[in-house]
PDB file of N, CA and C in Angstrom:
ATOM      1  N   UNK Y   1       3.607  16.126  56.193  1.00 57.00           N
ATOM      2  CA  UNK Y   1       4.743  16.965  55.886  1.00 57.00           C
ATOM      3  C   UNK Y   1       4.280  18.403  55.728  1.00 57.00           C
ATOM      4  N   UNK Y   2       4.701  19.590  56.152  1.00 63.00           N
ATOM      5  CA  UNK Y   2       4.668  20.762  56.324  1.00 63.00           C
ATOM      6  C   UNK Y   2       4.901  21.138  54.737  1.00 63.00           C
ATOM      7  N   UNK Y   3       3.994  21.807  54.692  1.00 83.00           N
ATOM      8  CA  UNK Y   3       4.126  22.413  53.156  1.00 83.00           C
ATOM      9  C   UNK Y   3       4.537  23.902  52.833  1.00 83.00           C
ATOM     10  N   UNK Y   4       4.941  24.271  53.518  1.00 91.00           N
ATOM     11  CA  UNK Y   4       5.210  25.974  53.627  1.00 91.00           C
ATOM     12  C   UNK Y   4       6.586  26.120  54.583  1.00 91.00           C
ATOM     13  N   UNK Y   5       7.711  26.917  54.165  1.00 93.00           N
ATOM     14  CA  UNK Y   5       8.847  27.114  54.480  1.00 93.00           C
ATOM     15  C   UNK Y   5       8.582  27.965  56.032  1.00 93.00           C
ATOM     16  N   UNK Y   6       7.486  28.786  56.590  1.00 92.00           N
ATOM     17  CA  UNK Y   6       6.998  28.915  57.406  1.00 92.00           C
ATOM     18  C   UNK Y   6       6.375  27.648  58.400  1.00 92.00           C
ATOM     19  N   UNK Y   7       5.874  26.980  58.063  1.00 93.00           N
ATOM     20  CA  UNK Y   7       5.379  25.522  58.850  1.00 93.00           C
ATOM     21  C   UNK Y   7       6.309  24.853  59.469  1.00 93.00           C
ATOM     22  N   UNK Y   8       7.251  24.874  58.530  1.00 93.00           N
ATOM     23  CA  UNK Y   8       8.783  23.681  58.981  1.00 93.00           C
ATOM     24  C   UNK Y   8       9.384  24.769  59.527  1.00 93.00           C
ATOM     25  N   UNK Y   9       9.714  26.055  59.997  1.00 94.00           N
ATOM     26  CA  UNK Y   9      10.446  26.500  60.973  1.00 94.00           C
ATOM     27  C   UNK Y   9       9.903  26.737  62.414  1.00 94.00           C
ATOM     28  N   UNK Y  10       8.361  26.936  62.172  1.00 93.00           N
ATOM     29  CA  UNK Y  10       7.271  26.653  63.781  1.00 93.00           C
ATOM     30  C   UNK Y  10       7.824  25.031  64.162  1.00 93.00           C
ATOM     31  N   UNK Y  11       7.611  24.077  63.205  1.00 91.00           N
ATOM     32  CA  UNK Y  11       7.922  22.816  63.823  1.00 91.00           C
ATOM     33  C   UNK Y  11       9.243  22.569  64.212  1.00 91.00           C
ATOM     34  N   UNK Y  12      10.375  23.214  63.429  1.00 93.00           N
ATOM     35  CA  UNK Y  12      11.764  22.796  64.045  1.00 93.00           C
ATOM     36  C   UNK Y  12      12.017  23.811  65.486  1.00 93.00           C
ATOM     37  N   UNK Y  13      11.200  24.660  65.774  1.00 93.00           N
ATOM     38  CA  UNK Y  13      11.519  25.407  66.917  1.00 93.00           C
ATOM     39  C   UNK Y  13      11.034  24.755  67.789  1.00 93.00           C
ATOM     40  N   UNK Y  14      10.227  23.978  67.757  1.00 91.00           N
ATOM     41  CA  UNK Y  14       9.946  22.948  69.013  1.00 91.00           C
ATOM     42  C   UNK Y  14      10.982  22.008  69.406  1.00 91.00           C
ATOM     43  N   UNK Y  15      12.069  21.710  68.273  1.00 93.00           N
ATOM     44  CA  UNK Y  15      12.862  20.764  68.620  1.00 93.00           C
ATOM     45  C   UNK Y  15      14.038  20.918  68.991  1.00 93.00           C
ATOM     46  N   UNK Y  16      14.511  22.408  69.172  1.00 94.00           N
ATOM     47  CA  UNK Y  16      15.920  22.960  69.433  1.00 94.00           C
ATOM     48  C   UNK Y  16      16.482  22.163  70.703  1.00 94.00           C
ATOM     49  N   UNK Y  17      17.870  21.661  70.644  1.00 94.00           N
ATOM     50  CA  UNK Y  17      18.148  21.344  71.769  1.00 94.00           C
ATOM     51  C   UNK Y  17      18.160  19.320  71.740  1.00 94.00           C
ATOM     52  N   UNK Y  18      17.720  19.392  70.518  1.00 94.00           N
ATOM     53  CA  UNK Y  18      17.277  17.348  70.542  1.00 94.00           C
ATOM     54  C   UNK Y  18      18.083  17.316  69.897  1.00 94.00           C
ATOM     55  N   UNK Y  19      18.581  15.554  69.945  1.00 94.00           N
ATOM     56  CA  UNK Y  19      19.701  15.098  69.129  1.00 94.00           C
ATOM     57  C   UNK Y  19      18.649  14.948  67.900  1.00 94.00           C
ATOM     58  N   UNK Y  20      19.605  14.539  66.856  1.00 94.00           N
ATOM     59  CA  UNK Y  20      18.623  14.048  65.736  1.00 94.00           C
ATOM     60  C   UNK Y  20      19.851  13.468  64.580  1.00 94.00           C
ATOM     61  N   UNK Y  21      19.542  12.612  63.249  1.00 94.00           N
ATOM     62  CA  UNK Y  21      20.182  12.234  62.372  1.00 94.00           C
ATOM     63  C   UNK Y  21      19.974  12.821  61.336  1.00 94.00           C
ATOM     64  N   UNK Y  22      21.122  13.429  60.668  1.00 94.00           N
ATOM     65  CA  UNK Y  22      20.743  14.788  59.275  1.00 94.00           C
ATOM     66  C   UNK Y  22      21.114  13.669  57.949  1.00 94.00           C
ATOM     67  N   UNK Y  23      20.356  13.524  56.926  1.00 95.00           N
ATOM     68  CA  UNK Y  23      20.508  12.300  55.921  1.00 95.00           C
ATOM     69  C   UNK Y  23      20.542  13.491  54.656  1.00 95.00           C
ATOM     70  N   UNK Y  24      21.657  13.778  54.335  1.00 93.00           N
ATOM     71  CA  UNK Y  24      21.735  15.319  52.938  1.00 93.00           C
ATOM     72  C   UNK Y  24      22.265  14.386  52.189  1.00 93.00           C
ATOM     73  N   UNK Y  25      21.594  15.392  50.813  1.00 90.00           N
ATOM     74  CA  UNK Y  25      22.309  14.938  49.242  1.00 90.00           C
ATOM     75  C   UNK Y  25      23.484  15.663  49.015  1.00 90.00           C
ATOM     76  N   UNK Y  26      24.338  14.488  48.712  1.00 85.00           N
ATOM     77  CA  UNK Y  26      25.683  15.047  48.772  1.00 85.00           C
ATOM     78  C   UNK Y  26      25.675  15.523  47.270  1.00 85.00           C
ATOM     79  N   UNK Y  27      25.246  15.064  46.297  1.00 85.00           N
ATOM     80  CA  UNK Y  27      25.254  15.232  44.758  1.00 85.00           C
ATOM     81  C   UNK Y  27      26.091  13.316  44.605  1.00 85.00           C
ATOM     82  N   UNK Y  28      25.895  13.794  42.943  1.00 88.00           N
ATOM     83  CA  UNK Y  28      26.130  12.646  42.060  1.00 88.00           C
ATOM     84  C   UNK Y  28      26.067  10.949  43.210  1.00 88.00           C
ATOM     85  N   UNK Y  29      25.177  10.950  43.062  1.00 87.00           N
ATOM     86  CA  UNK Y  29      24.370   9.645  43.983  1.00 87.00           C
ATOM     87  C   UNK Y  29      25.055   9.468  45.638  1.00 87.00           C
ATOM     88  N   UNK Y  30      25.519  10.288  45.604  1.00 92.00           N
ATOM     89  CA  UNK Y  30      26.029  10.633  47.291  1.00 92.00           C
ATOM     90  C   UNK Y  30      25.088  10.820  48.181  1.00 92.00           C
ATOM     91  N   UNK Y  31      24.851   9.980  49.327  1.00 93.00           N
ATOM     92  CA  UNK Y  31      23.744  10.607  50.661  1.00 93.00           C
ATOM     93  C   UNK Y  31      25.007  10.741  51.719  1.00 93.00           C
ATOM     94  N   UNK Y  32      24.752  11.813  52.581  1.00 90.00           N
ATOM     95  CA  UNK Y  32      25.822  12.393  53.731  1.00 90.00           C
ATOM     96  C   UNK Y  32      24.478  11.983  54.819  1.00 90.00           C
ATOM     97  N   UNK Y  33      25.100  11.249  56.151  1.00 92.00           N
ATOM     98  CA  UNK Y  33      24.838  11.233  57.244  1.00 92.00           C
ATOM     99  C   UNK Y  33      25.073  11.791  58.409  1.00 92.00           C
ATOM    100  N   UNK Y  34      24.925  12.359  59.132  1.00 91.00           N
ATOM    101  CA  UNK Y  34      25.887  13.113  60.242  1.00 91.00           C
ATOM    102  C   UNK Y  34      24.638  13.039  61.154  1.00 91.00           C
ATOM    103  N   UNK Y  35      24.977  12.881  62.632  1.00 92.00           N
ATOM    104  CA  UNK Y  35      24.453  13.068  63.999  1.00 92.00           C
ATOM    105  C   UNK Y  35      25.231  14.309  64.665  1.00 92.00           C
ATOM    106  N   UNK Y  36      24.126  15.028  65.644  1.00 93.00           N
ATOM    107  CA  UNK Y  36      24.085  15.677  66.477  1.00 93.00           C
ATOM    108  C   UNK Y  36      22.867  16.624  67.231  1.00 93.00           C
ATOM    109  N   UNK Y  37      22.925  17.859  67.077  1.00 94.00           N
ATOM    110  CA  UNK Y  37      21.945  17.916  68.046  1.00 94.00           C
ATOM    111  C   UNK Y  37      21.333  19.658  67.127  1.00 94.00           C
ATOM    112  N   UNK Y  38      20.277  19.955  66.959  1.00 96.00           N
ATOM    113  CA  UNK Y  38      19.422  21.123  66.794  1.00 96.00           C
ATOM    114  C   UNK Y  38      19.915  22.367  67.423  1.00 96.00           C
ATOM    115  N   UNK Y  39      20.781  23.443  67.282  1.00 96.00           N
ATOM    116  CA  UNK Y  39      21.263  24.210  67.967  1.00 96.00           C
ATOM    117  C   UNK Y  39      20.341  25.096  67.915  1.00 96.00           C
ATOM    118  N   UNK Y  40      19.908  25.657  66.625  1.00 95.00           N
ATOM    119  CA  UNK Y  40      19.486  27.201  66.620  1.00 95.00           C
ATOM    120  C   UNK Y  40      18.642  27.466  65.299  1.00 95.00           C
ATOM    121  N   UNK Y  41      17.309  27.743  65.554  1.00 96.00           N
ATOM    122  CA  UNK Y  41      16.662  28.488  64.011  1.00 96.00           C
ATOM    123  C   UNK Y  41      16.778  29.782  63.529  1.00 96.00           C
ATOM    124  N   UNK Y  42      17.229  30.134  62.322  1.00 96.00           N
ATOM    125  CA  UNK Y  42      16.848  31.745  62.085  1.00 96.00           C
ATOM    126  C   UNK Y  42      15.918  31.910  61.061  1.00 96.00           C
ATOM    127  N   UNK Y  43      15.416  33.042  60.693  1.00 94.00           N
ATOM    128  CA  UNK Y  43      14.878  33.229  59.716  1.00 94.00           C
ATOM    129  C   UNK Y  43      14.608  32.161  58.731  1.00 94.00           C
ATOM    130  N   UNK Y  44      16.248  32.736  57.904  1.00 94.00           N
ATOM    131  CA  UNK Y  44      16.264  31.229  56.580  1.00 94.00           C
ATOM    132  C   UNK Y  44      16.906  30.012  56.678  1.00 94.00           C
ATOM    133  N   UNK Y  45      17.483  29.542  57.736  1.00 97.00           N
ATOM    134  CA  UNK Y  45      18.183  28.612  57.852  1.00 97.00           C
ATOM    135  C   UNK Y  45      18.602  27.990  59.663  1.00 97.00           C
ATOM    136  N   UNK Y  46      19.073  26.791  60.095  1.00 97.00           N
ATOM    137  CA  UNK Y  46      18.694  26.161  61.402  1.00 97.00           C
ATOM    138  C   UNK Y  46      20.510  25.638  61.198  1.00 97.00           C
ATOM    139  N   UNK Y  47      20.509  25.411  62.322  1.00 96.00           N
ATOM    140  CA  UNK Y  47      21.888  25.259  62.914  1.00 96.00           C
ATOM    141  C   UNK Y  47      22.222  23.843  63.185  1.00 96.00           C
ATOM    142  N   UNK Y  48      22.990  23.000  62.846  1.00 95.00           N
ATOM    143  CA  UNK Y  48      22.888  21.396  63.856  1.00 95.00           C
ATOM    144  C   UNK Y  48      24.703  21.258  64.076  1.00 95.00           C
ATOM    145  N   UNK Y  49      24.319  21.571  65.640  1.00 94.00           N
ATOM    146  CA  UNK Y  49      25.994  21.184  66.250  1.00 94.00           C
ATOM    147  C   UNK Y  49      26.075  19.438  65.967  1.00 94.00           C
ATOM    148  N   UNK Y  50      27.191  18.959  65.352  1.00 92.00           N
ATOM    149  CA  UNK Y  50      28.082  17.832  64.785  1.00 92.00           C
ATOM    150  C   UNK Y  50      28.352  16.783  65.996  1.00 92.00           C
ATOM    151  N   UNK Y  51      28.382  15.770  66.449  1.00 88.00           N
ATOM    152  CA  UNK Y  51      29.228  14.960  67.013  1.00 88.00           C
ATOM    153  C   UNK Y  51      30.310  15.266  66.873  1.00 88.00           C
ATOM    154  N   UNK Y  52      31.211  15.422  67.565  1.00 82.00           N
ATOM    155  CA  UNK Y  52      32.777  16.126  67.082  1.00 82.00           C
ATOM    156  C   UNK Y  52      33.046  14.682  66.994  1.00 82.00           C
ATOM    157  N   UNK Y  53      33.171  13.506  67.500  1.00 79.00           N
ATOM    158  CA  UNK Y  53      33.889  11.997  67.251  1.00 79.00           C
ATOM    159  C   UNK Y  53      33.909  11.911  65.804  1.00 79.00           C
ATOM    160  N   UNK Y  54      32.712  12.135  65.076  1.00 70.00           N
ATOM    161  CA  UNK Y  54      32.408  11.694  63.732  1.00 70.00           C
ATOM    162  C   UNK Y  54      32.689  12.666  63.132  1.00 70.00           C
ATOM    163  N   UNK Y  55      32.722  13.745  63.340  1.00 68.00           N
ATOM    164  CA  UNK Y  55      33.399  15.065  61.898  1.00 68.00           C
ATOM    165  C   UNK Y  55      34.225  15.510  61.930  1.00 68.00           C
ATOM    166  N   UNK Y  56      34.726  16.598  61.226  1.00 72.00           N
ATOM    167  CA  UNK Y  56      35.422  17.324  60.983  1.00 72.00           C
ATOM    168  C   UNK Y  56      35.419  18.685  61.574  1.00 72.00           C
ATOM    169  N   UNK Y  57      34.338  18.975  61.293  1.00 76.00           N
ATOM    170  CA  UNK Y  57      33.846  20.230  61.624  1.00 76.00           C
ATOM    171  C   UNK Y  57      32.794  20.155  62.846  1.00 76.00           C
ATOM    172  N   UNK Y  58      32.662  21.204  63.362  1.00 90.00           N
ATOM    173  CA  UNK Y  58      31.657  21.601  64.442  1.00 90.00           C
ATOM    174  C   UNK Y  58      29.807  21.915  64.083  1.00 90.00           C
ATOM    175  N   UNK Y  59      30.165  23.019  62.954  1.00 93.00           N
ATOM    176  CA  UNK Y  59      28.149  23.117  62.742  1.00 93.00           C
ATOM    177  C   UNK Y  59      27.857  23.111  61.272  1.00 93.00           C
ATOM    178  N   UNK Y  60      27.021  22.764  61.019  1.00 93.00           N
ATOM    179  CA  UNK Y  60      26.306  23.034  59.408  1.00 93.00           C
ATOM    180  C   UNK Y  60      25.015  23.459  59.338  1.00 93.00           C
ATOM    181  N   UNK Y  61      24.420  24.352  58.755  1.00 95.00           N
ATOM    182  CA  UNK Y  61      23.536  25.173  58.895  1.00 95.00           C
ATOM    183  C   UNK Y  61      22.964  24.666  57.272  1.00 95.00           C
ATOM    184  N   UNK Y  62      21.203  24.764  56.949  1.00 95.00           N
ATOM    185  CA  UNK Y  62      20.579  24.445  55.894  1.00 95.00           C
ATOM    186  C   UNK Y  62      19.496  24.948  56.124  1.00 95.00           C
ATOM    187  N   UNK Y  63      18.904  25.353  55.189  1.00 96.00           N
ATOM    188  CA  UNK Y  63      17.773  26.411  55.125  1.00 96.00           C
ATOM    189  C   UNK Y  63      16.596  25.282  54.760  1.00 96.00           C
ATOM    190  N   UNK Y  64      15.682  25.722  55.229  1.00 95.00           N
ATOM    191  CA  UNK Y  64      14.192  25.459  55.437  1.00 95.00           C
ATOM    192  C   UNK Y  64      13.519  24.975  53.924  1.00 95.00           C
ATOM    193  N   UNK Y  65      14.377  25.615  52.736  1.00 94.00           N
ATOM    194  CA  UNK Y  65      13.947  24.984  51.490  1.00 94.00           C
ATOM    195  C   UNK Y  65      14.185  23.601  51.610  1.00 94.00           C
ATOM    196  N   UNK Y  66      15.499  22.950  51.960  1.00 94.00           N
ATOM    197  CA  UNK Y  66      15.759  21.888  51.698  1.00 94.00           C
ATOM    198  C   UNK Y  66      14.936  20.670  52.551  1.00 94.00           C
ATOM    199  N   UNK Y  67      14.710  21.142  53.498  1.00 93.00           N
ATOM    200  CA  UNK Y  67      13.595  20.477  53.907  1.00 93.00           C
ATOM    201  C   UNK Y  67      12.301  20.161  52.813  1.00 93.00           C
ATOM    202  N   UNK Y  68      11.777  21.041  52.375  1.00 93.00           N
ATOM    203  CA  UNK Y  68      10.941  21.148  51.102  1.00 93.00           C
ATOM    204  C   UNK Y  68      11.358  20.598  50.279  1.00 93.00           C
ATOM    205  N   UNK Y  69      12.057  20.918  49.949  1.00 91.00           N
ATOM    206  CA  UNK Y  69      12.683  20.139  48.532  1.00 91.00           C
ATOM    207  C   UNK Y  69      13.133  18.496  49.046  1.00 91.00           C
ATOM    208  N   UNK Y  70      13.259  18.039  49.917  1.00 91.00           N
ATOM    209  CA  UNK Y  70      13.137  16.646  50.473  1.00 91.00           C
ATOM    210  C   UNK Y  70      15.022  16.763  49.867  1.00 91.00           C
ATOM    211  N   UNK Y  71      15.791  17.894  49.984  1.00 92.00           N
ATOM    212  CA  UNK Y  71      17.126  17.548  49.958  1.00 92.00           C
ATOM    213  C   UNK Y  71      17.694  17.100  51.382  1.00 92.00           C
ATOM    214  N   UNK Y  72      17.323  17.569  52.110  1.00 94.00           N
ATOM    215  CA  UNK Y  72      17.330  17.668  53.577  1.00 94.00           C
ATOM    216  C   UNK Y  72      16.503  16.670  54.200  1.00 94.00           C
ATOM    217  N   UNK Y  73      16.716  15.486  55.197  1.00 94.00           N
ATOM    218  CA  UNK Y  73      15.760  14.761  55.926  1.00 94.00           C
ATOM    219  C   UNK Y  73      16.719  15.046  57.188  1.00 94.00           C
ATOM    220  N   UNK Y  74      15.362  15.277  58.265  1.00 94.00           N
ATOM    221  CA  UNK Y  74      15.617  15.082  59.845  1.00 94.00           C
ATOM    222  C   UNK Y  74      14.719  13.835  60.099  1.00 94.00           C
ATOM    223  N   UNK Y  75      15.625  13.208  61.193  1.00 93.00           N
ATOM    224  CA  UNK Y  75      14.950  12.322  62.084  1.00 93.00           C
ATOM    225  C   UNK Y  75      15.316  12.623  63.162  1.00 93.00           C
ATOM    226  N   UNK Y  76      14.277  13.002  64.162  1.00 92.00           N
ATOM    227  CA  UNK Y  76      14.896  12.885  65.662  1.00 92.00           C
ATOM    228  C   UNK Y  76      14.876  11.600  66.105  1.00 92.00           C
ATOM    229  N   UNK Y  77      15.807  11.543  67.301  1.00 86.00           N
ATOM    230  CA  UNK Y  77      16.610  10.195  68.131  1.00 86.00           C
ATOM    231  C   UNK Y  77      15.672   9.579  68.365  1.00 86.00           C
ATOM    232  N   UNK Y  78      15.113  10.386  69.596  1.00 79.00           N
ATOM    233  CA  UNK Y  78      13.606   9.811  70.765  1.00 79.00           C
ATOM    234  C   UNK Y  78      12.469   9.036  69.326  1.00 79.00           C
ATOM    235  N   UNK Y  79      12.241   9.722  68.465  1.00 68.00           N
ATOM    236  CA  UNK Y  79      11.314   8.976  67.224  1.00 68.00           C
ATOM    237  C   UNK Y  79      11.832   8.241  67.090  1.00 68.00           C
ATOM    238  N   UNK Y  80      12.585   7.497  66.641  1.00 59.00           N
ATOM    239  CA  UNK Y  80      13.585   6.733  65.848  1.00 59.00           C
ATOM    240  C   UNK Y  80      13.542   5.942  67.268  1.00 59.00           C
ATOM    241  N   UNK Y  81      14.150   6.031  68.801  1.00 57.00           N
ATOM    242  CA  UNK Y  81      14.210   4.959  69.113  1.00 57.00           C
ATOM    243  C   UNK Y  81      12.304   4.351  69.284  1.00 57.00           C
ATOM    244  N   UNK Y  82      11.472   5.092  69.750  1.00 58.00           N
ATOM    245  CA  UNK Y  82      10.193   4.899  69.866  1.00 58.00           C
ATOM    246  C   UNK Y  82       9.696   4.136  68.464  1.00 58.00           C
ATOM    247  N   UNK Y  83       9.728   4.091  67.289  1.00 55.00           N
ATOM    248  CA  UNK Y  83      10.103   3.474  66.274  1.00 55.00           C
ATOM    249  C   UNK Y  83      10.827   2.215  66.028  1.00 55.00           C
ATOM    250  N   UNK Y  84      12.453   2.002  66.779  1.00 54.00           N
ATOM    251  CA  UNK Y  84      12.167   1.055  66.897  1.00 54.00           C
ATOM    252  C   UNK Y  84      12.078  -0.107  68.142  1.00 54.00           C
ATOM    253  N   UNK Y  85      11.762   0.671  68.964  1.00 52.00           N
ATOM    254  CA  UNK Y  85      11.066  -0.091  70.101  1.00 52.00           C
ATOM    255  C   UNK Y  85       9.620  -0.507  69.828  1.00 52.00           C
ATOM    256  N   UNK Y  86       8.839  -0.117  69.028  1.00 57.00           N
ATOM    257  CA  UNK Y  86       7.404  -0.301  69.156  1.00 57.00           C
ATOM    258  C   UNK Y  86       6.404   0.484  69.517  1.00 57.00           C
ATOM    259  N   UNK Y  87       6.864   1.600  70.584  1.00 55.00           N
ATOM    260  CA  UNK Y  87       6.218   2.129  71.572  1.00 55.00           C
ATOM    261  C   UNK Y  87       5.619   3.407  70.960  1.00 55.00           C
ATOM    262  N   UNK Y  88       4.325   4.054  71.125  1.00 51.00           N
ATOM    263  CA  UNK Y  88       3.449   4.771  70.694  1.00 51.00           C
ATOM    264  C   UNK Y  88       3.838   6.368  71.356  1.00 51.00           C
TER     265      UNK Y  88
END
């Protein structure tokens, strides 16, 4: 795990453009799930366009702390299926 709010934005710029699964703390024992895809990094915060089937809304944007702070988990797709296919 990237330990510096600098580290995790070099690594999410490699991934712009991939689907992935966003797993956020909603508060009071709430976890929020949402799919879609890595739009855009800035400075303090990264972009993920929504599945429109499944939301409401179009984008939600979260800053690079929450990654740190483990409020924020990404999984990309391709991992996840390579994961659970087996395959290296």
């Amino acid at each position: 795990m990237a330990k510096t709010l600098h580290e995790i934005k070099q690594g999410l710029e490699g991934y712009v453009g991939r689907r992935l699964k966003v797993k956020a703390n909603g508060g009071r024992k709430k976890t929020i799930e949402r799919y879609g895809t890595l739009a855009e990094t800035y400075p303090s915060v990264f972009i993920v366009e929504l599945d429109q089937d499944e939301n409401a809304f179009e984008r939600v944007s979260y800053s690079y702390a929450d990654i740190l702070t483990e409020t924020v988990e990404l999984n990309f797709m391709d991992e996840l299926e390579k994961a659970v296919l087996g395959k290296q």
